[in-house]
């Protein structure tokens, strides 16, 4: 009987944790932006949707469902990132400062708080957020011509 009670309590705890994680992930979204004078690209990722904007006039917008596992992969890549220090992360290169690369940045919106990275070169994100950025771009429509 004690084993049965322990198993039931453990199952309830696991279900509660999974429910809390789902509720927490509902409150998270991501925005990735890459801009130059002549181009504009933005990706917005929410739990089940990815929106890719390819121009400032919003004439080329692609909305699609995230593939199975993409959302969990993005969340997992965020685990090691210090969101409070996101704006302090240094870019590994500065080509965006001389128009040799698009200026990129990453926003993580958790609840009603927004964390934004400092600017970095599109295609060369800081190591601390590289996995997050790559997973967002891979899930988006930016790879396709």
CSV table of N, CA and C in Angstrom, one decimal:
chain,number,residue,atom,x,y,z
A,1,UNK,N,0.8,-1.2,0.0
A,1,UNK,CA,0.0,0.0,0.0
A,1,UNK,C,0.9,1.3,0.0
A,2,UNK,N,2.0,1.2,0.8
A,2,UNK,CA,2.9,2.4,0.8
A,2,UNK,C,3.5,2.6,-0.5
A,3,UNK,N,3.8,1.6,-1.2
A,3,UNK,CA,4.4,1.7,-2.6
A,3,UNK,C,3.4,2.3,-3.5
A,4,UNK,N,2.2,1.9,-3.4
A,4,UNK,CA,1.1,2.4,-4.3
A,4,UNK,C,0.9,3.9,-4.0
A,5,UNK,N,0.9,4.3,-2.8
A,5,UNK,CA,0.7,5.8,-2.5
A,5,UNK,C,1.9,6.6,-3.0
A,6,UNK,N,3.1,6.0,-2.8
A,6,UNK,CA,4.4,6.7,-3.3
A,6,UNK,C,4.3,6.8,-4.8
A,7,UNK,N,3.9,5.8,-5.5
A,7,UNK,CA,3.8,5.9,-7.0
A,7,UNK,C,2.8,6.9,-7.4
A,8,UNK,N,1.6,6.9,-6.7
A,8,UNK,CA,0.6,7.9,-7.1
A,8,UNK,C,1.1,9.3,-6.8
A,9,UNK,N,1.7,9.5,-5.7
A,9,UNK,CA,2.3,10.9,-5.4
A,9,UNK,C,3.3,11.3,-6.4
A,10,UNK,N,4.2,10.3,-6.8
A,10,UNK,CA,5.2,10.6,-7.8
A,10,UNK,C,4.6,11.0,-9.1
A,11,UNK,N,3.6,10.2,-9.5
A,11,UNK,CA,2.9,10.5,-10.8
A,11,UNK,C,2.3,11.9,-10.8
A,12,UNK,N,1.6,12.2,-9.7
A,12,UNK,CA,1.0,13.5,-9.5
A,12,UNK,C,2.0,14.7,-9.6
A,13,UNK,N,3.2,14.4,-9.0
A,13,UNK,CA,4.2,15.4,-9.0
A,13,UNK,C,4.7,15.6,-10.4
A,14,UNK,N,4.9,14.5,-11.1
A,14,UNK,CA,5.4,14.6,-12.5
A,14,UNK,C,4.4,15.3,-13.4
A,15,UNK,N,3.2,15.0,-13.2
A,15,UNK,CA,2.1,15.7,-14.0
A,15,UNK,C,2.1,17.2,-13.7
A,16,UNK,N,2.2,17.5,-12.4
A,16,UNK,CA,2.2,18.9,-12.0
A,16,UNK,C,3.4,19.6,-12.6
A,17,UNK,N,4.6,19.0,-12.6
A,17,UNK,CA,5.8,19.6,-13.2
A,17,UNK,C,5.7,19.8,-14.7
A,18,UNK,N,5.1,18.8,-15.3
A,18,UNK,CA,4.9,18.9,-16.8
A,18,UNK,C,3.9,20.0,-17.1
A,19,UNK,N,2.9,20.1,-16.3
A,19,UNK,CA,1.9,21.2,-16.5
A,19,UNK,C,2.5,22.6,-16.3
A,20,UNK,N,3.3,22.7,-15.2
A,20,UNK,CA,4.0,24.0,-14.9
A,20,UNK,C,5.0,24.3,-16.1
A,21,UNK,N,5.7,23.4,-16.6
A,21,UNK,CA,6.6,23.7,-17.7
A,21,UNK,C,5.8,24.1,-18.9
A,22,UNK,N,4.7,23.5,-19.2
A,22,UNK,CA,3.9,23.9,-20.4
A,22,UNK,C,3.4,25.3,-20.2
A,23,UNK,N,2.9,25.6,-19.0
A,23,UNK,CA,2.4,27.0,-18.7
A,23,UNK,C,3.5,28.0,-18.9
A,24,UNK,N,4.7,27.6,-18.4
A,24,UNK,CA,5.9,28.5,-18.5
A,24,UNK,C,6.3,28.7,-19.9
A,25,UNK,N,6.2,27.6,-20.7
A,25,UNK,CA,6.6,27.8,-22.1
A,25,UNK,C,5.6,28.5,-22.9
A,26,UNK,N,4.3,28.6,-22.5
A,26,UNK,CA,3.3,29.4,-23.1
A,26,UNK,C,3.6,30.9,-23.0
A,27,UNK,N,4.4,31.2,-22.0
A,27,UNK,CA,4.7,32.6,-21.8
A,27,UNK,C,6.0,33.1,-22.4
A,28,UNK,N,6.6,32.3,-23.2
A,28,UNK,CA,7.9,32.6,-23.8
A,28,UNK,C,7.7,32.8,-25.3
A,29,UNK,N,8.3,33.8,-25.8
A,29,UNK,CA,8.4,33.9,-27.3
A,29,UNK,C,9.7,34.5,-27.6
A,30,UNK,N,10.1,34.4,-28.9
A,30,UNK,CA,11.4,34.9,-29.4
A,30,UNK,C,11.2,35.8,-30.6
A,31,UNK,N,12.1,36.7,-30.7
A,31,UNK,CA,12.1,37.6,-31.9
A,31,UNK,C,13.6,37.7,-32.4
A,32,UNK,N,13.8,37.4,-33.6
A,32,UNK,CA,15.2,37.5,-34.2
A,32,UNK,C,15.0,38.5,-35.3
A,33,UNK,N,15.9,39.5,-35.4
A,33,UNK,CA,15.8,40.5,-36.5
A,33,UNK,C,17.2,40.7,-37.1
A,34,UNK,N,17.3,40.8,-38.4
A,34,UNK,CA,18.5,41.1,-39.1
A,34,UNK,C,18.2,42.2,-40.1
A,35,UNK,N,18.9,43.3,-40.0
A,35,UNK,CA,18.6,44.5,-40.8
A,35,UNK,C,19.8,45.1,-41.5
A,36,UNK,N,19.6,45.6,-42.7
A,36,UNK,CA,20.6,46.5,-43.3
A,36,UNK,C,19.8,47.6,-43.9
A,37,UNK,N,20.5,48.5,-44.6
A,37,UNK,CA,19.7,49.6,-45.2
A,37,UNK,C,18.8,49.1,-46.3
A,38,UNK,N,19.1,48.0,-47.0
A,38,UNK,CA,18.3,47.5,-48.1
A,38,UNK,C,17.5,46.3,-47.8
A,39,UNK,N,17.6,45.7,-46.6
A,39,UNK,CA,16.9,44.5,-46.3
A,39,UNK,C,16.4,44.4,-44.9
A,40,UNK,N,15.3,43.7,-44.7
A,40,UNK,CA,14.7,43.5,-43.3
A,40,UNK,C,14.3,42.1,-43.2
A,41,UNK,N,14.7,41.4,-42.2
A,41,UNK,CA,14.2,40.1,-41.9
A,41,UNK,C,13.9,40.0,-40.4
A,42,UNK,N,12.8,39.4,-40.1
A,42,UNK,CA,12.4,39.2,-38.7
A,42,UNK,C,11.7,37.9,-38.6
A,43,UNK,N,12.0,37.2,-37.5
A,43,UNK,CA,11.4,35.9,-37.2
A,43,UNK,C,10.8,36.0,-35.8
A,44,UNK,N,9.5,35.6,-35.7
A,44,UNK,CA,8.8,35.6,-34.4
A,44,UNK,C,8.5,34.1,-34.2
A,45,UNK,N,8.9,33.6,-33.0
A,45,UNK,CA,8.6,32.2,-32.7
A,45,UNK,C,7.8,32.2,-31.4
A,46,UNK,N,6.7,31.5,-31.5
A,46,UNK,CA,5.9,31.2,-30.3
A,46,UNK,C,5.7,29.7,-30.2
A,47,UNK,N,5.1,29.2,-29.2
A,47,UNK,CA,5.1,27.8,-28.9
A,47,UNK,C,4.7,26.9,-30.1
A,48,UNK,N,3.8,27.3,-30.9
A,48,UNK,CA,3.4,26.4,-32.0
A,48,UNK,C,3.5,27.1,-33.4
A,49,UNK,N,4.0,28.3,-33.4
A,49,UNK,CA,4.0,29.0,-34.7
A,49,UNK,C,5.3,29.8,-34.9
A,50,UNK,N,5.7,29.8,-36.1
A,50,UNK,CA,6.9,30.7,-36.5
A,50,UNK,C,6.4,31.6,-37.7
A,51,UNK,N,6.7,32.9,-37.5
A,51,UNK,CA,6.3,33.9,-38.5
A,51,UNK,C,7.6,34.5,-39.0
A,52,UNK,N,7.8,34.4,-40.3
A,52,UNK,CA,9.0,35.0,-41.0
A,52,UNK,C,8.6,36.2,-41.8
A,53,UNK,N,9.2,37.3,-41.5
A,53,UNK,CA,8.9,38.5,-42.2
A,53,UNK,C,10.2,38.9,-43.0
A,54,UNK,N,10.0,39.0,-44.3
A,54,UNK,CA,11.2,39.2,-45.2
A,54,UNK,C,11.3,40.6,-45.8
A,55,UNK,N,10.4,41.5,-45.4
A,55,UNK,CA,10.5,42.9,-45.9
A,55,UNK,C,9.8,43.9,-45.0
A,56,UNK,N,10.2,45.1,-45.0
A,56,UNK,CA,9.6,46.1,-44.2
A,56,UNK,C,8.2,46.4,-44.4
A,57,UNK,N,7.7,46.3,-45.7
A,57,UNK,CA,6.4,46.5,-46.1
A,57,UNK,C,5.4,45.4,-45.7
A,58,UNK,N,5.9,44.4,-45.1
A,58,UNK,CA,5.1,43.2,-44.7
A,58,UNK,C,4.4,42.6,-45.9
A,59,UNK,N,5.0,42.6,-47.1
A,59,UNK,CA,4.4,42.0,-48.2
A,59,UNK,C,4.8,40.5,-48.4
A,60,UNK,N,5.9,40.2,-47.8
A,60,UNK,CA,6.4,38.8,-47.9
A,60,UNK,C,6.5,38.2,-46.5
A,61,UNK,N,5.4,37.7,-46.0
A,61,UNK,CA,5.3,37.1,-44.6
A,61,UNK,C,4.9,35.7,-44.7
A,62,UNK,N,5.6,34.8,-44.1
A,62,UNK,CA,5.3,33.4,-44.1
A,62,UNK,C,5.0,32.9,-42.6
A,63,UNK,N,3.8,32.4,-42.4
A,63,UNK,CA,3.4,31.9,-41.1
A,63,UNK,C,3.2,30.4,-41.3
A,64,UNK,N,3.8,29.6,-40.4
A,64,UNK,CA,3.7,28.2,-40.4
A,64,UNK,C,3.8,27.6,-39.0
A,65,UNK,N,3.3,26.4,-38.9
A,65,UNK,CA,3.4,25.7,-37.6
A,65,UNK,C,4.8,25.2,-37.4
A,66,UNK,N,5.3,25.1,-36.2
A,66,UNK,CA,6.6,24.6,-35.9
A,66,UNK,C,6.5,23.1,-36.0
A,67,UNK,N,7.5,22.5,-36.5
A,67,UNK,CA,7.6,21.0,-36.7
A,67,UNK,C,7.7,20.4,-35.3
A,68,UNK,N,7.4,19.1,-35.2
A,68,UNK,CA,7.5,18.4,-34.0
A,68,UNK,C,8.9,18.5,-33.4
A,69,UNK,N,9.0,18.9,-32.2
A,69,UNK,CA,10.2,19.0,-31.4
A,69,UNK,C,11.0,20.3,-31.6
A,70,UNK,N,10.7,21.1,-32.6
A,70,UNK,CA,11.4,22.4,-32.8
A,70,UNK,C,11.3,23.3,-31.5
A,71,UNK,N,10.1,23.4,-31.0
A,71,UNK,CA,9.9,24.3,-29.9
A,71,UNK,C,10.7,23.8,-28.7
A,72,UNK,N,10.6,22.6,-28.4
A,72,UNK,CA,11.4,22.0,-27.3
A,72,UNK,C,12.9,22.2,-27.5
A,73,UNK,N,13.3,22.1,-28.7
A,73,UNK,CA,14.8,22.3,-29.0
A,73,UNK,C,15.2,23.7,-28.8
A,74,UNK,N,14.3,24.7,-29.1
A,74,UNK,CA,14.6,26.1,-28.9
A,74,UNK,C,14.7,26.3,-27.4
A,75,UNK,N,13.7,25.8,-26.7
A,75,UNK,CA,13.7,26.0,-25.2
A,75,UNK,C,14.9,25.4,-24.6
A,76,UNK,N,15.3,24.2,-25.0
A,76,UNK,CA,16.4,23.5,-24.4
A,76,UNK,C,17.7,24.4,-24.7
A,77,UNK,N,17.8,25.0,-25.9
A,77,UNK,CA,19.0,25.7,-26.2
A,77,UNK,C,19.1,27.0,-25.3
A,78,UNK,N,17.9,27.4,-24.8
A,78,UNK,CA,17.9,28.6,-24.0
A,78,UNK,C,18.3,28.4,-22.5
A,79,UNK,N,18.3,27.1,-22.1
A,79,UNK,CA,18.6,26.7,-20.7
A,79,UNK,C,19.9,27.3,-20.2
A,80,UNK,N,20.9,27.4,-20.9
A,80,UNK,CA,22.2,27.9,-20.4
A,80,UNK,C,22.4,29.4,-20.6
A,81,UNK,N,21.4,30.1,-21.1
A,81,UNK,CA,21.6,31.5,-21.3
A,81,UNK,C,21.1,32.3,-20.1
A,82,UNK,N,22.0,33.2,-19.7
A,82,UNK,CA,21.6,34.2,-18.6
A,82,UNK,C,20.9,35.3,-19.2
A,83,UNK,N,19.5,35.3,-19.1
A,83,UNK,CA,18.7,36.3,-19.7
A,83,UNK,C,19.0,37.7,-19.2
A,84,UNK,N,19.3,37.8,-17.9
A,84,UNK,CA,19.6,39.1,-17.3
A,84,UNK,C,20.9,39.7,-17.9
A,85,UNK,N,21.8,38.9,-18.3
A,85,UNK,CA,23.0,39.3,-18.9
A,85,UNK,C,23.0,39.4,-20.4
A,86,UNK,N,21.9,39.1,-21.0
A,86,UNK,CA,21.8,39.0,-22.5
A,86,UNK,C,22.3,40.3,-23.2
A,87,UNK,N,22.0,41.4,-22.6
A,87,UNK,CA,22.4,42.7,-23.3
A,87,UNK,C,23.9,43.0,-23.1
A,88,UNK,N,24.5,42.2,-22.3
A,88,UNK,CA,26.0,42.5,-22.0
A,88,UNK,C,26.9,41.6,-22.8
A,89,UNK,N,26.3,40.6,-23.5
A,89,UNK,CA,27.1,39.7,-24.3
A,89,UNK,C,27.8,40.4,-25.5
A,90,UNK,N,29.0,40.2,-25.6
A,90,UNK,CA,29.8,40.9,-26.7
A,90,UNK,C,29.7,40.1,-28.0
A,91,UNK,N,29.6,40.8,-29.1
A,91,UNK,CA,29.6,40.2,-30.4
A,91,UNK,C,31.0,39.7,-30.8
A,92,UNK,N,31.1,38.6,-31.5
A,92,UNK,CA,32.4,38.1,-31.8
A,92,UNK,C,33.0,38.8,-33.0
A,93,UNK,N,32.2,39.5,-33.8
A,93,UNK,CA,32.7,40.3,-34.9
A,93,UNK,C,31.8,41.6,-35.0
A,94,UNK,N,32.3,42.6,-35.7
A,94,UNK,CA,31.6,43.9,-35.8
A,94,UNK,C,31.5,44.3,-37.3
A,95,UNK,N,31.3,43.4,-38.2
A,95,UNK,CA,31.1,43.8,-39.6
A,95,UNK,C,29.8,44.6,-39.8
A,96,UNK,N,28.8,44.4,-38.9
A,96,UNK,CA,27.6,45.2,-39.0
A,96,UNK,C,27.8,46.7,-38.8
A,97,UNK,N,28.9,47.0,-38.1
A,97,UNK,CA,29.2,48.4,-37.9
A,97,UNK,C,29.7,49.2,-39.1
A,98,UNK,N,30.1,48.5,-40.1
A,98,UNK,CA,30.6,49.1,-41.4
A,98,UNK,C,29.8,48.6,-42.6
A,99,UNK,N,28.5,48.2,-42.3
A,99,UNK,CA,27.6,47.7,-43.4
A,99,UNK,C,28.2,46.5,-44.1
A,100,UNK,N,29.0,45.7,-43.5
A,100,UNK,CA,29.5,44.5,-44.2
A,100,UNK,C,28.7,43.2,-43.8
A,101,UNK,N,27.8,43.4,-42.9
A,101,UNK,CA,26.9,42.3,-42.5
A,101,UNK,C,25.6,43.0,-41.9
A,102,UNK,N,24.5,42.3,-42.1
A,102,UNK,CA,23.3,42.8,-41.4
A,102,UNK,C,23.4,42.9,-39.9
A,103,UNK,N,22.8,43.9,-39.3
A,103,UNK,CA,22.8,44.0,-37.8
A,103,UNK,C,21.7,43.1,-37.3
A,104,UNK,N,22.1,42.2,-36.4
A,104,UNK,CA,21.1,41.3,-35.9
A,104,UNK,C,21.0,41.4,-34.4
A,105,UNK,N,19.8,41.0,-33.8
A,105,UNK,CA,19.6,41.0,-32.4
A,105,UNK,C,18.6,39.9,-32.1
A,106,UNK,N,18.6,39.5,-30.9
A,106,UNK,CA,17.7,38.5,-30.4
A,106,UNK,C,16.9,39.1,-29.2
A,107,UNK,N,15.6,38.9,-29.2
A,107,UNK,CA,14.8,39.2,-28.1
A,107,UNK,C,14.1,37.9,-27.5
A,108,UNK,N,14.1,37.8,-26.2
A,108,UNK,CA,13.4,36.7,-25.6
A,108,UNK,C,12.4,37.4,-24.7
A,109,UNK,N,11.1,37.1,-24.9
A,109,UNK,CA,10.0,37.7,-24.2
A,109,UNK,C,9.5,36.6,-23.2
A,110,UNK,N,9.6,36.8,-22.0
A,110,UNK,CA,9.1,35.9,-21.0
A,110,UNK,C,8.1,36.6,-20.1
A,111,UNK,N,6.9,36.2,-20.2
A,111,UNK,CA,5.8,36.9,-19.5
A,111,UNK,C,5.7,38.3,-20.0
A,112,UNK,N,5.8,39.3,-19.1
A,112,UNK,CA,5.8,40.7,-19.5
A,112,UNK,C,7.2,41.3,-19.5
A,113,UNK,N,8.2,40.5,-19.4
A,113,UNK,CA,9.6,41.1,-19.4
A,113,UNK,C,10.3,40.7,-20.7
A,114,UNK,N,11.0,41.7,-21.3
A,114,UNK,CA,11.7,41.5,-22.6
A,114,UNK,C,13.2,41.6,-22.3
A,115,UNK,N,13.9,40.6,-22.8
A,115,UNK,CA,15.4,40.6,-22.7
A,115,UNK,C,15.9,40.7,-24.1
A,116,UNK,N,16.8,41.6,-24.4
A,116,UNK,CA,17.3,41.9,-25.7
A,116,UNK,C,18.9,41.8,-25.7
A,117,UNK,N,19.4,41.1,-26.7
A,117,UNK,CA,20.8,41.0,-26.9
A,117,UNK,C,21.4,42.3,-27.4
A,118,UNK,N,22.7,42.5,-27.3
A,118,UNK,CA,23.3,43.6,-28.0
A,118,UNK,C,23.4,43.2,-29.5
A,119,UNK,N,23.7,44.2,-30.3
A,119,UNK,CA,23.8,43.9,-31.8
A,119,UNK,C,24.9,43.0,-32.1
A,120,UNK,N,24.7,42.2,-33.1
A,120,UNK,CA,25.8,41.3,-33.6
A,120,UNK,C,25.6,41.1,-35.1
A,121,UNK,N,26.6,40.5,-35.7
A,121,UNK,CA,26.5,40.2,-37.2
A,121,UNK,C,25.6,39.1,-37.4
A,122,UNK,N,24.6,39.3,-38.4
A,122,UNK,CA,23.8,38.1,-38.8
A,122,UNK,C,24.7,37.1,-39.4
A,123,UNK,N,24.5,35.9,-39.0
A,123,UNK,CA,25.3,34.8,-39.4
A,123,UNK,C,26.5,34.5,-38.5
A,124,UNK,N,26.8,35.3,-37.5
A,124,UNK,CA,27.8,35.1,-36.6
A,124,UNK,C,27.4,35.6,-35.2
A,125,UNK,N,26.5,34.9,-34.5
A,125,UNK,CA,26.0,35.3,-33.2
A,125,UNK,C,27.0,35.0,-32.1
A,126,UNK,N,26.9,35.7,-31.0
A,126,UNK,CA,27.8,35.3,-29.9
A,126,UNK,C,27.6,33.9,-29.5
A,127,UNK,N,28.7,33.2,-29.0
A,127,UNK,CA,28.7,31.8,-28.7
A,127,UNK,C,27.6,31.5,-27.7
A,128,UNK,N,27.3,32.4,-26.7
A,128,UNK,CA,26.3,32.2,-25.6
A,128,UNK,C,24.9,32.0,-26.2
A,129,UNK,N,24.6,32.6,-27.3
A,129,UNK,CA,23.2,32.5,-27.9
A,129,UNK,C,23.2,31.8,-29.3
A,130,UNK,N,24.4,31.3,-29.7
A,130,UNK,CA,24.5,30.7,-31.0
A,130,UNK,C,23.5,29.6,-31.3
A,131,UNK,N,23.3,28.7,-30.3
A,131,UNK,CA,22.4,27.6,-30.5
A,131,UNK,C,21.0,28.0,-30.6
A,132,UNK,N,20.6,29.0,-29.8
A,132,UNK,CA,19.2,29.6,-29.9
A,132,UNK,C,19.0,30.2,-31.2
A,133,UNK,N,19.9,31.1,-31.7
A,133,UNK,CA,19.7,31.8,-32.9
A,133,UNK,C,19.7,30.8,-34.1
A,134,UNK,N,20.5,29.8,-34.1
A,134,UNK,CA,20.5,28.8,-35.2
A,134,UNK,C,19.3,28.0,-35.3
A,135,UNK,N,18.7,27.6,-34.1
A,135,UNK,CA,17.5,26.9,-34.1
A,135,UNK,C,16.3,27.7,-34.5
A,136,UNK,N,16.3,29.0,-34.2
A,136,UNK,CA,15.2,29.9,-34.6
A,136,UNK,C,15.3,30.1,-36.2
A,137,UNK,N,16.5,30.3,-36.7
A,137,UNK,CA,16.6,30.5,-38.2
A,137,UNK,C,16.3,29.2,-38.9
A,138,UNK,N,16.7,28.1,-38.3
A,138,UNK,CA,16.4,26.8,-39.0
A,138,UNK,C,14.8,26.5,-39.0
A,139,UNK,N,14.1,26.9,-37.9
A,139,UNK,CA,12.7,26.7,-37.9
A,139,UNK,C,12.0,27.7,-38.8
A,140,UNK,N,12.6,28.9,-39.1
A,140,UNK,CA,12.0,29.9,-39.9
A,140,UNK,C,12.0,29.6,-41.4
A,141,UNK,N,11.6,30.6,-42.2
A,141,UNK,CA,11.6,30.4,-43.6
A,141,UNK,C,12.7,31.2,-44.2
A,142,UNK,N,13.7,31.7,-43.4
A,142,UNK,CA,14.8,32.4,-43.9
A,142,UNK,C,15.8,31.6,-44.8
A,143,UNK,N,15.9,30.4,-44.5
A,143,UNK,CA,16.8,29.5,-45.3
A,143,UNK,C,16.4,29.3,-46.7
A,144,UNK,N,15.1,29.5,-47.0
A,144,UNK,CA,14.6,29.2,-48.3
A,144,UNK,C,14.6,30.5,-49.2
A,145,UNK,N,14.8,30.3,-50.5
A,145,UNK,CA,14.9,31.4,-51.4
A,145,UNK,C,13.5,31.9,-51.8
